[in-house]
Backbone as JSON, one array per atom type, in Angstrom:
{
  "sequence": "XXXXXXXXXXXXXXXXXXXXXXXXXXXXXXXXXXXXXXXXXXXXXXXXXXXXXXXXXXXXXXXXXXXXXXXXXXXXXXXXXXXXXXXXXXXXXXXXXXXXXXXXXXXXXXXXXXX",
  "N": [[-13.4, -16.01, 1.54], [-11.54, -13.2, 2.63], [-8.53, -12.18, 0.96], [-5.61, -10.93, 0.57], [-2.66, -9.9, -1.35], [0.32, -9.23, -1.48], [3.01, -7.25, -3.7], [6.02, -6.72, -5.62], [7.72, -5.22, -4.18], [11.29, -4.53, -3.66], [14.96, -4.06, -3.96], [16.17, -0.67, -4.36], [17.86, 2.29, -5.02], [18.46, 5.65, -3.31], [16.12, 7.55, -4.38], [15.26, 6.4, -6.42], [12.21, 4.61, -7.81], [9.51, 2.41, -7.4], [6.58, 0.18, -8.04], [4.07, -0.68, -6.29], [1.68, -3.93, -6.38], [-1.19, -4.79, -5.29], [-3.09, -7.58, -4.85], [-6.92, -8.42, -4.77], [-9.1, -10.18, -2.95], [-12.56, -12.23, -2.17], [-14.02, -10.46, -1.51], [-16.31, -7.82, -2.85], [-14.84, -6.11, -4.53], [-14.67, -3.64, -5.77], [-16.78, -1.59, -4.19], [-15.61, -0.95, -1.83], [-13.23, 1.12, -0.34], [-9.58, 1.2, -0.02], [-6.3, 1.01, 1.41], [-2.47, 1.4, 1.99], [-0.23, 0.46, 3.9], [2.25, 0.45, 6.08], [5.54, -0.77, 7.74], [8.3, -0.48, 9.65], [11.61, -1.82, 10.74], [11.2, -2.78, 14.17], [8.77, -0.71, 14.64], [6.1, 0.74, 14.88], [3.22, -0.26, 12.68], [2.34, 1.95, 10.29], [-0.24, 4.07, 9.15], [-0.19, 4.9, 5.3], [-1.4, 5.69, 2.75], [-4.59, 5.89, 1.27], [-7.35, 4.84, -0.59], [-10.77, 5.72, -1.73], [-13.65, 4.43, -3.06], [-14.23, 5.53, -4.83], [-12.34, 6.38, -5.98], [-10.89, 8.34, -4.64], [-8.26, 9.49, -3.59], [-5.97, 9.61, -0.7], [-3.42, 11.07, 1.62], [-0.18, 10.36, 4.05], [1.52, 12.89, 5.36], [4.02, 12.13, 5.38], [4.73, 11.21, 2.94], [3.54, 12.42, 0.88], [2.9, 13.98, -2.34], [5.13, 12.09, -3.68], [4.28, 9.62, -3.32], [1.34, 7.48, -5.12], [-1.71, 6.72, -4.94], [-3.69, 4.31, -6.39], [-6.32, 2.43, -8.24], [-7.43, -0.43, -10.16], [-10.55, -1.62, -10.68], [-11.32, -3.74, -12.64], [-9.29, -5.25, -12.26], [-9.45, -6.1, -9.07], [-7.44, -4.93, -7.76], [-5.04, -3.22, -6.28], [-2.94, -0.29, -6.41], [0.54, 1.03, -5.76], [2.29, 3.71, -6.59], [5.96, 4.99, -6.35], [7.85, 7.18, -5.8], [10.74, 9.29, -6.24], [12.06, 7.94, -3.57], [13.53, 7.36, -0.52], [15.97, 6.64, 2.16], [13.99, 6.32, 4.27], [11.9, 5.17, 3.82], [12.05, 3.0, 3.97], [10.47, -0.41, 4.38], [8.06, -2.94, 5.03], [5.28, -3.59, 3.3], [2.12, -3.32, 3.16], [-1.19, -3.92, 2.03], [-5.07, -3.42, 2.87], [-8.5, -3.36, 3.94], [-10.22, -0.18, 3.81], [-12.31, 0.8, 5.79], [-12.98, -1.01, 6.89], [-11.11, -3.01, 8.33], [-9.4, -5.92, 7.83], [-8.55, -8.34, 10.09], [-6.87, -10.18, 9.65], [-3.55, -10.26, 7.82], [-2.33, -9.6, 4.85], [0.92, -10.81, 3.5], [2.54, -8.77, 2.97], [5.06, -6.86, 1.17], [8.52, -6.25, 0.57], [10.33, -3.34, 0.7], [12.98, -1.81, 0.08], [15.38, 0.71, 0.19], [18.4, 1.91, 0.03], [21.6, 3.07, -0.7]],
  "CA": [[-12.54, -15.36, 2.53], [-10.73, -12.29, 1.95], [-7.09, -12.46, 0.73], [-4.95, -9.66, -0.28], [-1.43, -10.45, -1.89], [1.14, -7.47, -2.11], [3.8, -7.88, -4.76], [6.28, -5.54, -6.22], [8.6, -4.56, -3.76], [12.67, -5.07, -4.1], [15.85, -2.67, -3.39], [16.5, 0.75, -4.25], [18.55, 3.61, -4.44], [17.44, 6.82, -2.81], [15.4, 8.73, -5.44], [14.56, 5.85, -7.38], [10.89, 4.33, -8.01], [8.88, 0.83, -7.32], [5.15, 0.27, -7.7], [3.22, -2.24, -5.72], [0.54, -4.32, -6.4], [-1.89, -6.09, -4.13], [-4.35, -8.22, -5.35], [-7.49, -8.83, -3.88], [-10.19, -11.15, -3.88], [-13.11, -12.54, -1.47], [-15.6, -9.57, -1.58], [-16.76, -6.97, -4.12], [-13.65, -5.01, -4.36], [-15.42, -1.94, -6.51], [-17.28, -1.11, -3.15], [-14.52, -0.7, -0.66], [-11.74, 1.52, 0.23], [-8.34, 0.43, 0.46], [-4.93, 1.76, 1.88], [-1.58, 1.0, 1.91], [0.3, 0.72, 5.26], [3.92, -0.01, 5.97], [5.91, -1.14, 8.91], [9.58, -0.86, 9.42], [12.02, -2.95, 11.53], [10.64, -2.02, 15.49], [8.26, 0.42, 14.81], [4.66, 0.02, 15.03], [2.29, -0.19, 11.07], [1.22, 3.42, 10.01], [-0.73, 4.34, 7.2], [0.63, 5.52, 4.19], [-2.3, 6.13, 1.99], [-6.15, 5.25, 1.12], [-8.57, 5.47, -1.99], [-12.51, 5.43, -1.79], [-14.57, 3.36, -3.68], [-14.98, 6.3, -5.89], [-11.24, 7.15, -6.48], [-10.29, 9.71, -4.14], [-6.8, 9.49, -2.34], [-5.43, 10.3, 0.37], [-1.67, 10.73, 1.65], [0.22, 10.78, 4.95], [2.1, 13.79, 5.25], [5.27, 11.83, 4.64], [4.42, 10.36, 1.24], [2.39, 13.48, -0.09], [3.84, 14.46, -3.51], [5.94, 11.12, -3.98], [3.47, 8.64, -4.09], [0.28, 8.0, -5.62], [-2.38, 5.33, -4.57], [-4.7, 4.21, -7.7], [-7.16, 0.92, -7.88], [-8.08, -0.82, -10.78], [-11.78, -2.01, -10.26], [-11.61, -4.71, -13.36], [-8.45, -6.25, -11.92], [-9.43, -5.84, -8.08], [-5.75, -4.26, -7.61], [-4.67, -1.6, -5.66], [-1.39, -0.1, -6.67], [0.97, 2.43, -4.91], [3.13, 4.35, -7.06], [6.61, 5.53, -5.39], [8.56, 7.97, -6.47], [11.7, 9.57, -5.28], [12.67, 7.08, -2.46], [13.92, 7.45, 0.41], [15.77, 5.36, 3.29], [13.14, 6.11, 5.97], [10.83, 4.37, 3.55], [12.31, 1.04, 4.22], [9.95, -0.99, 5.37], [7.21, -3.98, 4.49], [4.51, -2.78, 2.8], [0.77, -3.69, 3.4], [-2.77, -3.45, 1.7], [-5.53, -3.86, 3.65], [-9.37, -2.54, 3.17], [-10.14, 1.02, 4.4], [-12.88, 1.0, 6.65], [-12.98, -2.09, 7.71], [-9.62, -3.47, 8.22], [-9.64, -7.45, 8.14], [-7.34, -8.66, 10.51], [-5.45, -11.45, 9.21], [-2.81, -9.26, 7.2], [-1.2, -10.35, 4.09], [2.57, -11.12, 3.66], [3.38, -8.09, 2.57], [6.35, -6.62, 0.18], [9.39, -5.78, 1.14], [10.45, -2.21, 0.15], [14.2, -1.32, 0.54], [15.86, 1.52, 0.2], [19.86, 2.13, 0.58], [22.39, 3.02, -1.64]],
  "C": [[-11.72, -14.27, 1.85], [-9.5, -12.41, 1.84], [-6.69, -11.47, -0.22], [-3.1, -9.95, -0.28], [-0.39, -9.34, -1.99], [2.33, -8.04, -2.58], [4.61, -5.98, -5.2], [7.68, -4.82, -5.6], [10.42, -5.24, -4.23], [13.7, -3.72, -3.17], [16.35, -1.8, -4.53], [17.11, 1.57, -3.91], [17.63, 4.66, -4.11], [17.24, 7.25, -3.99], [15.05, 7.78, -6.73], [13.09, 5.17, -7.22], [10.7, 2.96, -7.98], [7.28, 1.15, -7.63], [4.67, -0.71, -7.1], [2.34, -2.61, -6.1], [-0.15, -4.91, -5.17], [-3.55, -6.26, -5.07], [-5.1, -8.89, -4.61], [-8.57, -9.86, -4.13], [-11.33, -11.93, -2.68], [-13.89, -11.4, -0.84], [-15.45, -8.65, -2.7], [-15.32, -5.66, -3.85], [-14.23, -3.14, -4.72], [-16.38, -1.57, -5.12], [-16.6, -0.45, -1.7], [-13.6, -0.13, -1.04], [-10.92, 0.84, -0.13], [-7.46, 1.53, 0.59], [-4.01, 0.54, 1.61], [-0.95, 1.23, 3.44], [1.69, -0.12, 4.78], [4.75, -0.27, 7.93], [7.6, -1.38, 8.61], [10.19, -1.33, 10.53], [11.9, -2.39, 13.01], [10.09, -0.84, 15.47], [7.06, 0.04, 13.96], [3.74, 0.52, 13.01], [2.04, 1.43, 11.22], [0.9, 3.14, 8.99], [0.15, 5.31, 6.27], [-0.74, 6.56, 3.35], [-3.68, 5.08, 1.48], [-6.5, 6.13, 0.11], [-9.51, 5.02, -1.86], [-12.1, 4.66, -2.42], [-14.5, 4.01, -4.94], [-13.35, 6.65, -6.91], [-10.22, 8.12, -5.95], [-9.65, 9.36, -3.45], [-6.66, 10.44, -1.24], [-4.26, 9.74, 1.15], [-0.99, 10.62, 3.12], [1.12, 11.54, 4.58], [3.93, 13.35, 4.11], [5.85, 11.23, 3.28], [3.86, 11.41, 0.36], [3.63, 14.17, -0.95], [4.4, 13.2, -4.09], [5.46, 10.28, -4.27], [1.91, 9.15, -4.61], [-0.29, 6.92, -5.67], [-3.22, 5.16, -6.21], [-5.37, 2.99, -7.39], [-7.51, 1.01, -9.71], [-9.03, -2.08, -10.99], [-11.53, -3.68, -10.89], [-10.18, -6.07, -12.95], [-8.57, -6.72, -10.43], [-8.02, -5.83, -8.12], [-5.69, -3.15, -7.24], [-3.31, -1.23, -5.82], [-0.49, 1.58, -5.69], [2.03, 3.04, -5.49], [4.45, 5.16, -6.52], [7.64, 6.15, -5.88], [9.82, 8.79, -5.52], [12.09, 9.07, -3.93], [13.36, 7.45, -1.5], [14.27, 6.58, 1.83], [15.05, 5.03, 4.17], [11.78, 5.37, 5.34], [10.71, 3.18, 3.54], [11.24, 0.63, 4.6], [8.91, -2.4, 4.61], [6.01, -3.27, 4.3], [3.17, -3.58, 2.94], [-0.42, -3.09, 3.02], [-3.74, -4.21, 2.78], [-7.1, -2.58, 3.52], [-9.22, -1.41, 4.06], [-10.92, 1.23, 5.68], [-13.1, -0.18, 7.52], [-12.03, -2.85, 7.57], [-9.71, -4.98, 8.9], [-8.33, -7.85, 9.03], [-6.55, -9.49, 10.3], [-4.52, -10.43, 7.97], [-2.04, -10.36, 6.09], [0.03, -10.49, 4.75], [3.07, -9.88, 3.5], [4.43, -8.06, 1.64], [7.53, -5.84, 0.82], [10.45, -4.81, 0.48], [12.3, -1.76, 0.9], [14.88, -0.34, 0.49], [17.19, 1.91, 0.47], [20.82, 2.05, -0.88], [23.98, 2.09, -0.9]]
}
């Protein structure tokens, strides 16, 4: 069964940095996608950002520059690098594969932001 773990989050001042992990496990990770999605308190999951199979990211507008998705194959781990912070980034943070998005959703991490 697939199970993806996200780890990493905490609180933060504006303009400081976290990285997440999520660790996965219950199919061939090196073949699949993954993203990162986020959800903050009444307001519906968006995406954040996704990386092929192969490597290649991609950002939502509001993250482009600041973060930076990566995967490492030999750990199945997807990490999200976050840089310069910001309060509207509050929120719970979620991996989940790319193209085919399993619906049972981890726990998530919980990403804070506030000075």
């Amino acid at each position: 069964q697939v199970q993806l773990v996200e780890s990493g989050g905490g609180l933060v001042q504006p303009g400081g940095s976290l990285r997440l992990s999520c660790a996965a496990s219950g199919f061939i990770f090196s073949t699949y996608g993954m993203s990162w999605y986020r959800q903050a308190p009444g307001k519906e999951r968006e995406l954040v950002a996704t990386i092929s199979n192969a490597g290649s990211p991609n950002y939502a507008d509001s993250v482009k520059g600041r973060f930076t998705i990566s995967r490492d194959n030999a750990k199945n781990t997807v990490y999200l690098q976050m840089n310069s912070l910001k309060p509207e980034d509050t929120a719970v943070y979620y991996c989940n594969l790319r193209v085919v998005v399993i619906k049972v959703w981890g726990q998530g991490t919980q990403v804070t932001v506030s000075s």
